[in-house]
Coordinates of C-alpha atoms in Angstrom, one line a residue:
M1 CA 220.3 133.7 133.8
S2 CA 217.7 135.5 131.5
A3 CA 218.6 132.9 128.9
L4 CA 217.6 130.1 131.3
N5 CA 214.5 131.5 132.1
N6 CA 213.5 132.0 128.5
F7 CA 214.3 128.4 127.9
A8 CA 212.4 127.2 130.8
S9 CA 209.3 129.3 129.8
H10 CA 209.7 127.8 126.2
V11 CA 209.8 124.3 127.4
L12 CA 206.7 124.8 129.7
S13 CA 204.8 126.3 126.8
K14 CA 205.4 123.3 124.6
K15 CA 204.3 121.0 127.4
S16 CA 201.1 122.9 128.0
L17 CA 200.5 123.0 124.3
Q18 CA 201.0 119.0 124.2
Q19 CA 198.8 118.6 127.2
S20 CA 196.0 120.7 125.6
K21 CA 196.3 118.7 122.4
K22 CA 195.9 115.3 124.5
T23 CA 192.8 116.8 126.1
Q24 CA 191.4 117.8 122.7
T25 CA 192.0 114.3 121.3
S26 CA 190.6 112.6 124.2
F27 CA 187.5 114.8 124.0
I28 CA 187.2 114.0 120.3
N29 CA 187.2 110.2 121.0
F30 CA 184.9 110.6 123.9
S31 CA 182.6 112.3 121.7
Q32 CA 182.0 109.2 119.6
F33 CA 179.9 108.0 122.7
F34 CA 178.3 111.3 123.7
T35 CA 176.8 114.0 121.9
I36 CA 177.2 117.6 122.9
Q37 CA 174.2 119.9 122.6
N38 CA 175.1 123.6 122.9
S39 CA 172.7 126.4 123.2
P40 CA 173.6 130.1 123.3
K41 CA 172.4 130.9 126.9
T42 CA 172.8 127.4 128.5
P43 CA 175.9 125.3 129.2
S44 CA 176.5 122.4 127.2
R45 CA 174.3 119.4 127.9
I46 CA 175.5 115.8 127.4
S47 CA 173.0 113.2 126.4
L48 CA 173.8 109.5 126.6
V49 CA 172.4 108.3 123.2
C50 CA 174.4 105.3 122.3
P51 CA 174.6 103.7 125.8
I52 CA 170.7 104.1 126.2
N53 CA 170.4 102.3 122.9
A54 CA 172.5 99.5 124.0
V55 CA 170.6 99.2 127.3
T56 CA 167.4 98.9 125.6
E57 CA 168.6 96.4 123.0
D58 CA 169.9 94.2 125.9
R59 CA 166.5 94.3 127.6
E60 CA 164.8 93.4 124.4
A61 CA 167.1 90.6 123.8
K62 CA 166.6 89.3 127.3
T63 CA 162.8 89.5 127.0
S64 CA 162.8 87.6 123.6
Q65 CA 165.0 84.9 125.3
E66 CA 162.6 84.6 128.1
N67 CA 159.6 84.4 125.6
E68 CA 161.4 81.6 123.7
K69 CA 161.8 79.7 127.1
K70 CA 158.1 80.3 127.9
E71 CA 156.9 79.1 124.5
P72 CA 157.7 75.3 125.0
N73 CA 156.4 75.6 128.5
K74 CA 153.1 77.0 127.3
S75 CA 152.9 74.2 124.7
Y76 CA 153.6 71.6 127.3
T77 CA 150.8 73.2 129.6
E78 CA 148.4 73.1 126.5
V79 CA 149.0 69.5 126.1
E80 CA 148.5 68.9 129.8
R81 CA 145.2 70.8 129.7
K82 CA 144.0 68.7 126.7
I83 CA 144.9 65.5 128.4
K84 CA 143.1 66.6 131.7
N85 CA 140.1 67.8 129.7
S86 CA 139.8 64.5 127.8
L87 CA 140.2 62.5 131.1
L88 CA 137.6 64.7 132.7
S89 CA 135.2 64.2 129.9
I90 CA 135.6 60.4 130.1
L91 CA 135.2 60.4 133.7
L92 CA 132.0 62.6 133.5
D93 CA 130.4 60.7 130.6
K94 CA 129.3 57.3 132.1
D95 CA 129.2 55.6 128.7
R96 CA 132.6 56.6 127.8
F97 CA 133.8 55.7 131.3
F98 CA 132.3 52.2 131.0
N99 CA 133.7 51.7 127.5
A100 CA 137.0 52.9 128.5
A101 CA 137.0 50.5 131.5
I102 CA 135.9 47.5 129.1
V103 CA 138.9 48.4 126.6
L104 CA 141.4 48.8 129.5
G105 CA 140.3 45.8 131.3
A106 CA 140.1 43.5 128.3
G107 CA 143.5 44.8 126.9
T108 CA 145.4 44.4 130.2
L109 CA 144.0 40.9 130.9
A110 CA 145.0 39.8 127.4
I111 CA 148.4 41.3 127.4
T112 CA 149.1 39.8 131.1
K113 CA 147.9 36.3 130.1
L114 CA 150.1 36.5 126.9
L115 CA 153.2 37.7 128.6
T116 CA 153.0 35.7 132.0
I117 CA 152.5 32.3 130.2
D118 CA 156.0 31.3 131.7
H119 CA 155.7 33.0 135.0
E120 CA 156.2 29.7 137.0
F121 CA 159.7 29.6 135.3
W122 CA 160.6 33.1 135.6
H123 CA 163.3 32.7 138.2
G124 CA 166.5 34.2 136.8
W125 CA 165.0 35.1 133.4
T126 CA 165.7 38.5 131.8
L127 CA 163.3 40.5 130.0
Y128 CA 164.6 39.3 126.6
E129 CA 164.1 35.8 127.4
I130 CA 160.5 36.4 128.6
L131 CA 159.5 38.2 125.4
R132 CA 161.5 35.5 123.3
Y133 CA 159.7 32.5 124.6
A134 CA 156.2 34.1 125.1
P135 CA 155.0 33.5 121.6
E136 CA 156.3 30.0 121.2
H137 CA 154.8 28.9 124.6
N138 CA 151.5 30.5 123.9
W139 CA 151.2 28.7 120.7
I140 CA 152.0 25.4 122.6
A141 CA 149.3 26.3 125.2
Y142 CA 146.7 27.0 122.5
E143 CA 147.4 23.7 120.8
E144 CA 146.9 21.9 124.0
A145 CA 143.6 23.7 124.5
L146 CA 142.6 22.4 121.1
K147 CA 143.3 18.9 122.1
A148 CA 141.7 19.2 125.4
N149 CA 138.5 21.0 124.2
P150 CA 138.5 22.0 120.6
V151 CA 134.9 23.3 120.3
L152 CA 135.3 25.7 123.3
A153 CA 138.7 27.0 122.3
K154 CA 137.3 27.9 118.9
M155 CA 134.1 29.5 120.4
A156 CA 136.3 31.6 122.5
I157 CA 138.4 32.8 119.6
S158 CA 135.4 33.4 117.2
G159 CA 133.7 35.5 120.1
I160 CA 136.7 37.7 120.5
V161 CA 137.1 38.2 116.8
Y162 CA 133.5 39.0 116.3
S163 CA 133.6 41.5 119.1
V164 CA 136.6 43.3 118.0
G165 CA 135.3 43.2 114.4
D166 CA 132.2 45.0 115.3
W167 CA 134.1 47.6 117.3
I168 CA 136.3 48.3 114.3
A169 CA 133.1 48.6 112.1
Q170 CA 131.7 51.1 114.5
C171 CA 134.9 53.2 114.3
Y172 CA 135.0 52.8 110.6
E173 CA 131.5 54.3 110.7
G174 CA 132.6 57.4 112.3
K175 CA 132.2 56.8 115.9
P176 CA 135.0 57.9 118.3
L177 CA 137.2 55.2 119.6
L178 CA 135.4 55.1 123.2
E179 CA 131.9 55.9 122.1
F180 CA 131.0 52.4 120.6
D181 CA 127.6 50.8 121.2
R182 CA 128.4 48.1 123.9
T183 CA 125.1 46.2 123.2
R184 CA 125.7 46.0 119.4
M185 CA 129.3 44.8 120.0
F186 CA 128.0 42.3 122.7
R187 CA 125.4 40.9 120.2
S188 CA 128.1 40.4 117.5
G189 CA 130.4 38.6 120.0
L190 CA 127.5 36.4 121.3
V191 CA 126.8 35.3 117.7
G192 CA 130.4 34.7 117.0
F193 CA 130.9 32.7 120.2
S194 CA 127.8 30.5 120.2
L195 CA 127.4 29.9 116.6
H196 CA 130.4 30.7 114.5
G197 CA 133.1 28.8 116.5
S198 CA 131.0 25.6 116.9
L199 CA 129.4 25.5 113.5
S200 CA 132.8 26.1 111.8
H201 CA 134.5 23.4 113.7
Y202 CA 131.9 20.8 112.4
Y203 CA 131.8 22.4 108.9
Y204 CA 135.6 21.9 108.4
Q205 CA 135.4 18.3 109.5
F206 CA 132.4 17.7 107.2
C207 CA 134.2 19.3 104.2
E208 CA 137.3 17.0 104.8
A209 CA 135.0 14.1 104.9
L210 CA 133.1 15.3 101.7
F211 CA 136.4 15.7 99.7
P212 CA 138.6 13.2 101.2
S213 CA 140.9 12.9 98.2
N214 CA 144.4 14.8 98.0
D215 CA 144.1 15.4 94.2
W216 CA 145.0 18.9 92.5
W217 CA 141.2 19.7 92.0
V218 CA 140.2 19.1 95.7
V219 CA 141.2 22.7 97.0
P220 CA 139.4 24.4 94.3
A221 CA 136.2 22.3 94.8
K222 CA 136.4 23.1 98.6
V223 CA 136.6 26.8 97.9
A224 CA 133.6 26.6 95.6
F225 CA 131.6 24.9 98.0
D226 CA 132.5 27.2 100.7
Q227 CA 131.8 30.2 98.8
T228 CA 128.3 29.1 97.7
I229 CA 126.6 26.6 100.0
W230 CA 128.4 27.6 103.3
S231 CA 128.6 31.3 102.8
A232 CA 124.9 31.4 102.0
I233 CA 124.0 29.5 105.1
W234 CA 126.4 31.4 107.5
N235 CA 125.5 34.8 106.2
S236 CA 121.8 34.0 106.6
I237 CA 122.3 32.8 110.0
Y238 CA 124.3 35.9 110.9
F239 CA 121.6 38.5 109.7
V240 CA 118.5 36.4 111.1
V241 CA 120.2 35.9 114.6
L242 CA 121.2 39.7 114.8
G243 CA 117.8 40.7 113.9
F244 CA 116.2 38.7 116.7
L245 CA 118.6 40.0 119.0
R246 CA 117.7 43.5 118.1
F247 CA 114.1 42.4 118.8
E248 CA 113.0 43.3 115.3
S249 CA 110.0 41.6 113.7
A250 CA 110.4 38.7 111.4
A251 CA 109.1 40.7 108.5
N252 CA 111.8 43.2 108.8
I253 CA 114.6 40.6 109.4
F254 CA 113.6 38.5 106.2
G255 CA 113.1 41.8 104.4
V256 CA 116.7 42.9 105.1
L257 CA 117.9 39.3 104.2
N258 CA 116.2 39.4 100.9
T259 CA 117.8 42.8 100.0
T260 CA 121.3 42.0 101.4
F261 CA 121.8 38.3 100.6
W262 CA 123.0 38.4 97.0
P263 CA 125.1 41.6 97.4
M264 CA 126.9 40.1 100.5
L265 CA 127.5 36.8 98.9
T266 CA 129.1 38.3 95.7
A267 CA 131.0 40.7 98.0
G268 CA 132.5 37.8 99.9
W269 CA 133.9 36.6 96.4
K270 CA 136.3 39.6 96.5
L271 CA 138.0 38.3 99.5
W272 CA 137.4 34.8 100.4
P273 CA 138.5 32.7 97.5
F274 CA 142.0 33.9 97.8
A275 CA 142.0 33.4 101.5
H276 CA 140.7 29.9 101.2
L277 CA 143.2 28.7 98.7
I278 CA 145.6 29.0 101.8
T279 CA 142.9 27.7 104.1
Y280 CA 142.4 24.3 102.3
G281 CA 145.8 24.1 100.6
V282 CA 148.3 25.0 103.5
I283 CA 146.6 25.3 106.9
P284 CA 146.1 22.1 108.8
L285 CA 142.6 21.1 109.8
E286 CA 142.6 22.0 113.4
Q287 CA 144.3 25.4 112.8
R288 CA 141.9 26.4 110.0
L289 CA 139.6 28.3 112.1
L290 CA 142.3 30.4 113.7
W291 CA 143.4 31.5 110.2
V292 CA 139.9 32.1 109.1
D293 CA 139.2 34.3 112.1
C294 CA 142.3 36.5 111.4
V295 CA 140.7 37.1 108.0
E296 CA 137.2 37.5 109.6
L297 CA 138.4 40.6 111.4
V298 CA 138.0 42.3 108.0
W299 CA 134.9 40.5 107.0
V300 CA 133.1 40.8 110.2
T301 CA 133.7 44.7 109.8
I302 CA 131.9 44.5 106.5
L303 CA 129.1 42.2 107.6
S304 CA 128.6 44.3 110.8
T305 CA 128.4 47.6 109.2
Y306 CA 126.2 46.4 106.3
S307 CA 123.6 44.7 108.7
N308 CA 123.5 47.7 111.0
E309 CA 123.1 50.2 108.2
K310 CA 120.1 48.3 106.6
S311 CA 118.6 47.8 110.0
E312 CA 118.8 51.6 111.0
A313 CA 117.5 52.7 107.6
R314 CA 114.6 50.3 107.9
I315 CA 113.9 51.6 111.5
S316 CA 114.0 55.3 110.4
E317 CA 111.9 54.7 107.2
E318 CA 109.3 53.1 109.7
S319 CA 109.4 55.9 112.2
E320 CA 108.8 58.4 109.4
A321 CA 106.0 56.5 108.0
K322 CA 104.3 56.4 111.4
S323 CA 104.8 60.1 111.9
D324 CA 103.1 61.0 108.6

């Protein structure tokens, strides 16, 4: 009996030792997450170091993600604010408002007219068919207008080209897109409509009658005649008429013409001889003005810029002389 008691006590002691070791090992493993700070007089105090660091890292990650989500929204709101400010500035500024209305109205009218040329036949048409046939049918309509009233059709084209050319010239001079001088653009368009379209129509017919042959030398002869006689006449007309439309004195107008006549004539020789090789060698008679007006977009920009620079310089010199 005593032997059984000894054996039982021995087994129980082993079990208690094993349990104490397990608790020690579990405490050691648990100490990886907790730090024990012992003081001689106070009991052990557990501080949660690593879990707190993990929580703070999670919060920082969440805040960084929220900031990243807010950044595109912030840039989007900045774009919206800029657009609203620009629209408000246009509405508050009367000149810019009228200019924007002119540009928007003219552009909308032109695009609508060009795209709706076949609106009577649109039943069942797809968008692809509308866009496909619009250029061809607009060209047919233009040729019909030339046959019906060639002078008026060419006057309208020249008026549009000279207006747009002056607008491009003002933008090239540094003015913002919607802060152009409407009066100046109207003057240039009026000269193109009333004089350039009609005079060019009769000039090209006169040039064909002057050189009726189809020999190889006819095209160079027409280019030479165009770039001497006709260019001198038209540049002079343009400068003089613009001067009178600006209500300048005759002395100022002819003074500007004397200083700009030769430079403008020679400047045209850098552009027009090459363009007129196509004008007189390839383009049919009735279509020549349309081709010339396309090139005129560049030339009118040069003419308008040069004319207005000289006029403004002369006006500033006169005002300075009067003030002195």
